[in-house]
Short mmCIF file of C-alpha atoms and ligand atoms in Angstrom, two decimals:
data_model
loop_
_atom_site.label_atom_id
_atom_site.label_comp_id
_atom_site.label_asym_id
_atom_site.label_seq_id
_atom_site.Cartn_x
_atom_site.Cartn_y
_atom_site.Cartn_z
CA MET A 165 0.00 0.00 0.00
CA GLU A 166 1.51 3.29 -1.04
CA SER A 167 -0.11 6.58 -0.08
CA LYS A 168 1.04 10.05 -0.92
CA HIS A 169 0.40 11.32 2.59
CA PHE A 170 3.37 11.28 4.91
CA GLY A 171 1.64 10.11 8.10
CA THR A 172 0.36 7.00 6.34
CA ARG A 173 3.68 6.27 4.70
CA ALA A 174 5.51 6.62 8.01
CA ILE A 175 3.41 3.75 9.33
CA HIS A 176 2.75 1.57 6.27
CA GLY A 177 5.26 2.65 3.60
CA GLY A 178 6.92 -0.40 2.05
CA GLN A 179 5.56 -2.67 4.79
CA GLN A 180 3.77 -5.98 4.58
CA HIS A 181 2.59 -8.29 7.30
CA ASP A 182 5.02 -11.11 8.00
CA PRO A 183 4.20 -13.73 5.34
CA SER A 184 4.82 -16.73 7.61
CA THR A 185 2.67 -15.68 10.59
CA GLY A 186 0.79 -12.49 9.73
CA ALA A 187 2.75 -10.61 12.42
CA VAL A 188 1.90 -6.94 12.00
CA MET A 189 5.43 -5.83 12.85
CA PRO A 190 8.33 -7.60 11.14
CA PRO A 191 10.00 -10.02 13.55
CA ILE A 192 13.54 -9.31 14.70
CA TYR A 193 15.21 -11.87 12.45
CA GLN A 194 18.17 -12.51 14.72
CA THR A 195 19.91 -14.87 12.33
CA SER A 196 23.16 -14.78 10.40
CA THR A 197 22.22 -17.32 7.75
CA TYR A 198 19.31 -18.98 5.91
CA ALA A 199 18.67 -22.56 4.85
CA GLN A 200 19.06 -23.36 1.16
CA SER A 201 17.06 -26.27 -0.31
CA SER A 202 19.80 -27.00 -2.84
CA PRO A 203 22.96 -25.01 -3.61
CA GLY A 204 21.92 -21.49 -4.60
CA GLU A 205 18.20 -22.24 -4.03
CA HIS A 206 16.91 -19.89 -1.34
CA LYS A 207 14.10 -17.48 -0.52
CA GLY A 208 16.04 -14.32 -1.32
CA TYR A 209 18.12 -14.38 1.83
CA GLU A 210 21.56 -15.99 2.05
CA TYR A 211 23.60 -14.26 4.70
CA SER A 212 22.67 -11.34 6.95
CA ARG A 213 25.45 -8.96 5.90
CA THR A 214 23.97 -9.14 2.40
CA GLN A 215 20.26 -9.14 3.33
CA ASN A 216 18.23 -9.50 6.51
CA PRO A 217 14.41 -9.33 6.51
CA THR A 218 14.18 -6.90 9.44
CA ARG A 219 16.71 -4.61 7.78
CA SER A 220 14.86 -4.98 4.46
CA ALA A 221 11.64 -3.83 6.16
CA LEU A 222 13.42 -0.76 7.52
CA GLU A 223 15.00 -0.05 4.14
CA ALA A 224 11.61 -0.24 2.41
CA SER A 225 10.18 2.19 4.95
CA LEU A 226 13.09 4.61 4.49
CA ALA A 227 12.74 4.53 0.70
CA SER A 228 9.04 5.30 1.07
CA ILE A 229 9.31 8.23 3.48
CA GLU A 230 12.18 9.84 1.54
CA ASN A 231 10.56 9.34 -1.91
CA GLY A 232 13.42 7.09 -3.00
CA SER A 233 13.47 3.81 -4.87
CA HIS A 234 16.14 2.13 -2.73
CA ALA A 235 17.52 2.52 0.78
CA MET A 236 20.40 0.99 2.73
CA GLY A 237 20.75 0.66 6.47
CA PHE A 238 24.14 1.09 8.14
CA GLY A 239 25.57 0.58 11.60
CA SER A 240 25.77 4.35 12.18
CA GLY A 241 25.36 7.66 10.38
CA LEU A 242 29.12 7.87 9.95
CA ALA A 243 29.18 4.39 8.36
CA ALA A 244 26.67 5.77 5.85
CA VAL A 245 28.97 8.78 5.26
CA ASP A 246 31.85 6.34 4.77
CA ALA A 247 29.90 4.38 2.14
CA CYS A 248 29.33 7.62 0.18
CA MET A 249 33.04 8.43 0.29
CA LYS A 250 33.82 5.00 -1.19
CA LEU A 251 32.04 6.07 -4.37
CA LEU A 252 35.05 8.34 -4.94
CA SER A 253 38.57 7.73 -6.25
CA PRO A 254 41.90 9.41 -5.46
CA GLY A 255 42.07 12.84 -7.11
CA ASP A 256 38.32 13.42 -6.85
CA GLU A 257 37.10 16.59 -5.17
CA VAL A 258 34.20 17.23 -2.83
CA ILE A 259 32.61 20.60 -2.14
CA SER A 260 31.14 20.53 1.34
CA THR A 261 29.36 22.94 3.59
CA ASN A 262 31.80 24.43 6.09
CA ASP A 263 29.33 24.15 8.97
CA LEU A 264 29.45 20.38 9.08
CA TYR A 265 28.65 17.74 11.69
CA GLY A 266 31.95 17.32 13.56
CA GLY A 267 32.21 13.57 12.97
CA THR A 268 31.68 13.97 9.22
CA TYR A 269 34.36 16.66 9.12
CA ARG A 270 36.76 14.39 11.04
CA GLN A 271 36.14 11.52 8.63
CA PHE A 272 36.64 13.72 5.55
CA VAL A 273 39.84 15.36 6.77
CA HIS A 274 41.50 12.67 8.87
CA ILE A 275 40.51 9.57 6.89
CA TYR A 276 39.73 10.50 3.29
CA GLU A 277 42.25 13.28 2.61
CA LYS A 278 44.88 10.60 3.22
CA TYR A 279 43.40 8.59 0.33
CA GLY A 280 43.74 11.53 -2.04
CA ILE A 281 40.24 13.00 -1.86
CA LYS A 282 40.28 16.81 -1.80
CA PHE A 283 37.67 18.71 0.21
CA HIS A 284 36.61 22.33 -0.20
CA PHE A 285 34.70 23.59 2.83
CA VAL A 286 32.62 26.61 1.88
CA PRO A 287 29.69 28.59 3.26
CA MET A 288 26.75 27.45 1.20
CA SER A 289 24.28 30.24 1.74
CA ASP A 290 25.86 31.91 -1.30
CA GLU A 291 25.69 29.56 -4.29
CA SER A 292 28.31 31.51 -6.26
CA VAL A 293 30.92 30.39 -3.72
CA ILE A 294 30.06 26.77 -4.56
CA GLU A 295 30.27 27.46 -8.28
CA SER A 296 33.72 29.01 -7.86
CA LYS A 297 35.07 25.69 -6.54
CA VAL A 298 33.64 23.50 -9.29
CA ASN A 299 36.15 21.97 -11.69
CA SER A 300 36.48 18.79 -13.75
CA ARG A 301 37.49 16.81 -10.66
CA THR A 302 34.39 17.79 -8.67
CA LYS A 303 32.52 14.54 -8.07
CA MET A 304 30.36 15.29 -5.05
CA ILE A 305 28.64 18.18 -3.32
CA TRP A 306 27.80 17.68 0.34
CA ILE A 307 25.00 19.57 2.07
CA GLU A 308 23.57 19.64 5.52
CA SER A 309 20.46 21.78 5.94
CA PRO A 310 19.76 23.02 8.49
CA THR A 311 23.38 22.70 9.59
CA ASN A 312 24.70 21.58 12.91
CA PRO A 313 24.74 23.55 15.19
CA MET A 314 24.41 26.97 13.47
CA LEU A 315 21.19 26.03 11.64
CA ASN A 316 22.37 27.59 8.41
CA VAL A 317 20.00 26.81 5.58
CA VAL A 318 21.13 25.77 2.13
CA ASP A 319 18.89 26.10 -0.92
CA ILE A 320 18.91 22.44 -1.96
CA GLU A 321 17.18 23.00 -5.28
CA LYS A 322 19.67 25.66 -6.35
CA VAL A 323 22.67 23.56 -5.34
CA SER A 324 21.20 20.55 -7.16
CA LYS A 325 21.36 22.55 -10.40
CA ILE A 326 25.05 23.26 -9.80
CA ALA A 327 25.65 19.58 -9.08
CA LEU A 328 23.78 18.54 -12.21
CA SER A 329 25.79 20.81 -14.50
CA ALA A 330 29.05 19.70 -12.79
CA LYS A 331 27.99 16.03 -13.17
CA ALA A 332 28.62 15.69 -9.44
CA LEU A 333 26.51 13.72 -7.00
CA LEU A 334 24.54 15.79 -4.53
CA VAL A 335 24.43 14.28 -1.04
CA VAL A 336 22.07 15.81 1.50
CA ASP A 337 22.44 14.91 5.17
CA ASN A 338 18.78 15.20 6.16
CA THR A 339 19.30 14.21 9.82
CA PHE A 340 18.21 17.56 11.29
CA ALA A 341 15.15 18.15 9.13
CA THR A 342 13.88 14.56 8.71
CA PRO A 343 11.72 13.61 5.71
CA TYR A 344 8.67 14.91 7.56
CA LEU A 345 9.99 18.46 7.21
CA GLN A 346 12.10 18.26 4.06
CA GLN A 347 12.37 15.83 1.17
CA PRO A 348 15.70 16.33 -0.63
CA ILE A 349 15.11 13.84 -3.47
CA LYS A 350 12.17 15.99 -4.62
CA LEU A 351 14.55 18.97 -4.54
CA GLY A 352 17.13 17.23 -6.75
CA ALA A 353 19.38 15.33 -4.33
CA ASP A 354 21.00 12.10 -5.54
CA ILE A 355 21.65 10.64 -2.09
CA VAL A 356 19.87 11.38 1.18
CA LEU A 357 21.79 10.49 4.33
CA HIS A 358 20.48 9.96 7.84
CA SER A 359 21.87 9.41 11.22
CA GLY A 360 18.91 7.27 12.28
CA THR A 361 20.32 7.65 15.77
CA LYS A 362 18.54 11.02 15.95
CA TYR A 363 14.95 11.83 14.92
CA LEU A 364 14.18 8.68 12.91
CA GLY A 365 14.86 6.39 15.87
CA GLY A 366 13.65 9.19 18.08
CA HIS A 367 14.10 7.57 21.48
CA SER A 368 17.88 7.77 22.05
CA ASP A 369 18.09 3.99 22.17
CA LEU A 370 20.05 3.06 19.06
CA VAL A 371 22.86 4.03 16.70
CA LEU A 372 22.07 3.59 13.00
CA GLY A 373 22.63 5.21 9.61
CA ALA A 374 20.88 5.20 6.26
CA LEU A 375 21.24 6.18 2.61
CA ILE A 376 18.30 6.66 0.29
CA VAL A 377 18.55 7.08 -3.51
CA SER A 378 16.17 7.18 -6.45
CA ASP A 379 18.44 5.75 -9.12
CA LYS A 380 18.97 2.02 -9.71
CA ASP A 381 22.61 2.28 -10.86
CA LEU A 382 23.58 4.39 -7.88
CA ALA A 383 21.72 2.00 -5.59
CA ASP A 384 23.66 -0.93 -7.09
CA ARG A 385 26.99 0.83 -6.51
CA LEU A 386 26.06 1.59 -2.92
CA TYR A 387 24.72 -1.96 -2.29
CA PHE A 388 28.06 -3.27 -3.54
CA ILE A 389 29.89 -0.99 -1.09
CA GLN A 390 27.52 -1.86 1.76
CA ASN A 391 27.98 -5.60 1.21
CA SER A 392 31.73 -5.38 0.48
CA THR A 393 32.60 -3.32 3.51
CA GLY A 394 29.91 -4.69 5.81
CA ALA A 395 28.92 -1.78 8.05
CA VAL A 396 25.27 -2.88 8.17
CA CYS A 397 22.81 -2.27 11.01
CA GLY A 398 21.68 -5.28 13.00
CA PRO A 399 18.13 -6.66 13.15
CA MET A 400 17.37 -5.30 16.63
CA ASP A 401 18.40 -1.75 15.70
CA SER A 402 16.54 -2.03 12.39
CA PHE A 403 13.41 -2.98 14.33
CA LEU A 404 13.78 -0.07 16.74
CA ALA A 405 14.36 2.43 13.93
CA LEU A 406 11.31 1.14 12.10
CA ARG A 407 9.22 1.49 15.24
CA GLY A 408 10.52 5.02 15.71
CA ILE A 409 9.61 6.04 12.16
CA LYS A 410 5.97 5.12 12.79
CA THR A 411 5.56 8.13 15.10
CA LEU A 412 7.96 10.48 13.29
CA HIS A 413 5.27 12.86 12.01
CA ILE A 414 3.59 13.19 15.41
CA ARG A 415 6.86 13.69 17.24
CA MET A 416 8.12 16.25 14.74
CA GLU A 417 4.98 18.33 15.11
CA ARG A 418 5.57 18.61 18.84
CA HIS A 419 9.34 19.12 18.48
CA CYS A 420 8.62 22.04 16.12
CA TYR A 421 5.96 23.55 18.36
CA ASN A 422 8.07 23.35 21.52
CA ALA A 423 11.15 24.72 19.75
CA LYS A 424 9.21 27.70 18.42
CA GLU A 425 7.95 28.53 21.92
CA ILE A 426 11.42 28.26 23.42
CA ALA A 427 13.08 30.28 20.66
CA HIS A 428 10.71 33.20 21.38
CA PHE A 429 11.21 32.82 25.11
CA LEU A 430 15.02 32.92 24.78
CA LYS A 431 14.92 35.91 22.46
CA SER A 432 13.27 38.06 25.11
CA HIS A 433 15.49 36.91 27.99
CA PRO A 434 18.13 39.37 29.31
CA ALA A 435 20.77 36.65 30.00
CA VAL A 436 20.73 35.54 26.35
CA GLY A 437 22.81 36.92 23.45
CA ARG A 438 22.09 35.58 19.96
CA VAL A 439 19.28 33.11 19.30
CA VAL A 440 19.70 31.03 16.17
CA TYR A 441 16.43 29.60 14.91
CA PRO A 442 15.40 29.39 11.24
CA GLY A 443 11.81 30.26 12.13
CA PHE A 444 12.81 33.86 12.91
CA THR A 445 12.27 36.20 9.97
CA GLU A 446 15.69 37.77 10.65
CA HIS A 447 17.44 34.39 10.32
CA PRO A 448 19.41 34.63 7.03
CA GLY A 449 18.01 31.31 5.80
CA HIS A 450 14.42 31.95 6.85
CA LEU A 451 12.92 32.35 3.38
CA VAL A 452 14.70 29.31 1.97
CA ALA A 453 13.68 27.27 5.02
CA LYS A 454 10.11 28.40 4.54
CA LYS A 455 10.25 27.36 0.89
CA GLN A 456 11.79 23.91 1.29
CA MET A 457 10.67 22.85 4.80
CA ARG A 458 7.24 22.18 6.28
CA ASP A 459 8.25 23.77 9.61
CA PHE A 460 11.47 24.95 11.25
CA GLY A 461 12.55 21.92 13.24
CA GLY A 462 13.33 21.13 16.83
CA MET A 463 16.85 22.54 17.14
CA ILE A 464 17.85 25.90 18.59
CA SER A 465 21.27 27.38 19.28
CA PHE A 466 21.86 30.44 21.43
CA THR A 467 24.68 32.21 23.20
CA VAL A 468 24.78 33.38 26.77
CA LYS A 469 25.10 37.17 26.90
CA SER A 470 28.76 37.11 28.04
CA ASP A 471 29.61 34.48 25.36
CA LEU A 472 31.88 32.83 27.95
CA ALA A 473 32.32 29.06 28.22
CA GLU A 474 32.00 29.38 31.99
CA ASP A 475 28.49 30.85 31.81
CA ALA A 476 27.37 28.42 29.11
CA SER A 477 28.66 25.58 31.24
CA LYS A 478 26.75 26.84 34.27
CA VAL A 479 23.49 26.90 32.30
CA VAL A 480 23.79 23.46 30.72
CA SER A 481 24.97 21.88 33.98
CA SER A 482 22.11 23.23 36.06
CA MET A 483 19.14 22.43 33.83
CA LYS A 484 17.22 19.41 35.12
CA ILE A 485 14.90 18.38 32.28
CA PHE A 486 17.34 19.29 29.50
CA THR A 487 19.97 16.59 29.94
CA LEU A 488 23.53 17.58 29.10
CA ALA A 489 24.47 14.99 26.49
CA GLU A 490 25.74 14.51 22.97
CA SER A 491 23.19 13.66 20.31
CA LEU A 492 19.76 15.06 19.49
CA GLY A 493 16.39 14.17 18.10
CA GLY A 494 15.03 12.02 20.92
CA VAL A 495 11.74 12.55 22.73
CA GLU A 496 13.68 13.93 25.70
CA SER A 497 15.21 17.42 25.64
CA LEU A 498 18.99 17.57 25.49
CA SER A 499 21.47 20.39 25.78
CA GLY A 500 24.99 20.56 24.47
CA HIS A 501 28.03 22.81 24.45
CA PRO A 502 29.36 22.38 20.89
CA ALA A 503 32.76 24.04 21.51
CA SER A 504 33.73 21.43 24.08
CA MET A 505 31.56 18.50 22.97
CA THR A 506 30.33 17.76 19.43
CA HIS A 507 32.63 20.26 17.71
CA ALA A 508 35.76 19.90 19.85
CA SER A 509 37.53 18.17 16.92
CA ILE A 510 37.21 21.31 14.75
CA PRO A 511 40.09 23.80 15.19
CA LYS A 512 39.08 26.78 17.38
CA ASP A 513 39.70 29.53 14.79
CA GLN A 514 37.65 27.67 12.20
CA ARG A 515 34.94 26.92 14.74
CA GLU A 516 34.62 30.57 15.75
CA ALA A 517 34.65 31.77 12.16
CA ASN A 518 31.52 29.63 11.74
CA GLY A 519 29.85 31.16 14.79
CA ILE A 520 30.53 28.30 17.22
CA THR A 521 31.81 30.51 20.02
CA ASP A 522 32.56 29.41 23.59
CA GLY A 523 29.22 30.74 24.86
CA LEU A 524 27.09 28.81 22.37
CA ILE A 525 24.55 26.31 23.67
CA ARG A 526 22.66 23.90 21.46
CA LEU A 527 19.24 22.63 22.45
CA SER A 528 17.51 19.60 21.05
CA VAL A 529 14.00 20.44 22.19
CA GLY A 530 12.09 17.32 23.15
CA ILE A 531 8.38 16.66 23.35
CA GLU A 532 7.83 17.17 27.08
CA ASP A 533 5.28 19.70 28.37
CA ILE A 534 6.36 23.13 27.15
CA ARG A 535 5.62 24.76 30.53
CA ASP A 536 8.16 22.54 32.28
CA LEU A 537 10.78 23.09 29.58
CA LYS A 538 10.47 26.89 29.85
CA ALA A 539 10.65 26.77 33.64
CA ASP A 540 13.78 24.60 33.45
CA ILE A 541 15.58 27.06 31.15
CA GLU A 542 14.40 30.07 33.11
CA ALA A 543 15.79 28.71 36.39
CA ALA A 544 19.17 28.00 34.77
CA LEU A 545 19.43 31.43 33.12
CA LEU A 546 18.73 33.13 36.46
CA LEU A 547 22.10 31.84 37.67
CA ILE A 548 24.01 33.98 35.14
CA LEU A 549 21.89 37.14 35.27
C1 PLP B 32 24.86 12.39 14.48
C2 PLP B 32 25.03 12.90 13.10
C3 PLP B 32 25.78 12.19 12.16
C4 PLP B 32 26.52 10.92 12.50
O1 PLP B 32 25.66 9.87 12.84
P1 PLP B 32 26.03 8.70 13.87
O2 PLP B 32 24.80 7.88 13.87
O3 PLP B 32 26.35 9.34 15.17
O4 PLP B 32 27.23 8.00 13.31
C5 PLP B 32 25.87 12.71 10.88
N1 PLP B 32 25.26 13.87 10.55
C6 PLP B 32 24.53 14.58 11.43
C7 PLP B 32 23.89 15.86 11.00
C8 PLP B 32 24.40 14.13 12.74
O5 PLP B 32 23.70 14.86 13.61
#
């Protein structure tokens, strides 16, 4: 059953009841191998690195919600990034957003530069800067939108035109927006990447990655890489991610609502400096976000007025509902201090040039009662007034 409406696809997209028992949810097929009736005679499953029915169910769901034809599940978001990089050869060049998830940056620079891949990190709010880096060796353009943690917005459709004329693959890391808010394949992306660890799983109980494509040849190349290098997700995590996806649309609605409330609350608070939230009309990416997203997401970044690490640390350490932790996208609210946590691997000068100052706090706004979330932040900000 395929419906065009997201909420139905999130629950039913690509799914069928288990053929052997009618189980409504796919069983956790905790098996490495499958019986063959005679050599090479099997039911489509030979060995669980290559295919596993629980993973297949997740992959079918992912393809459906991202408007792709094929999807692949990986052991983590970074394993999915790694599979994309293996499409490249020494001498190839990648143009990437400069405001990149720290782990992706680390993989690009500390793993793949060594293998002769060249990366250009550029601000992507101005497409002419991307165009200026295109040459005959450009094979991939890498976008995050909104970015982490500065919530810069990239016009995916415009960049897809640059990628098309450069004959480069456009990869969009859609972790922050989720397919509920933004559907990059419709905007011209070749590959959509997810850290399923975040909103797709949604309950901070798994680590998983995914790639979704809409082209058979590209899918075949990525399947070959997935099977040859083996960084697949296991059946238990596939099951959990699939269960998470079934409530994605409902959770995202509440994440967006709560984030909007908190962004306005922070903006009017005297202990707060900058508030970065794409839903504000003064946010430089607001109009593009409005065009390509259904709502503005559940992430907010802000600085304490002094912009000192000490004050930021006091705030994140004293909040009680917002848990100080890496990661994002779960039902529970989390806070983070990018300069010392998620973005510590990015050199300080480069970090600050991108706005990630010592006083910056990142919030992943959960789906708790908004009144309690506001009270929690208010009590913490009082300490630095
Ligand atoms: C977390 C994250 C990743 C990496 O995913 P893991 O599942 O932690 O390996 C990649 N991109 C973004 C935007 C992320 O937030």
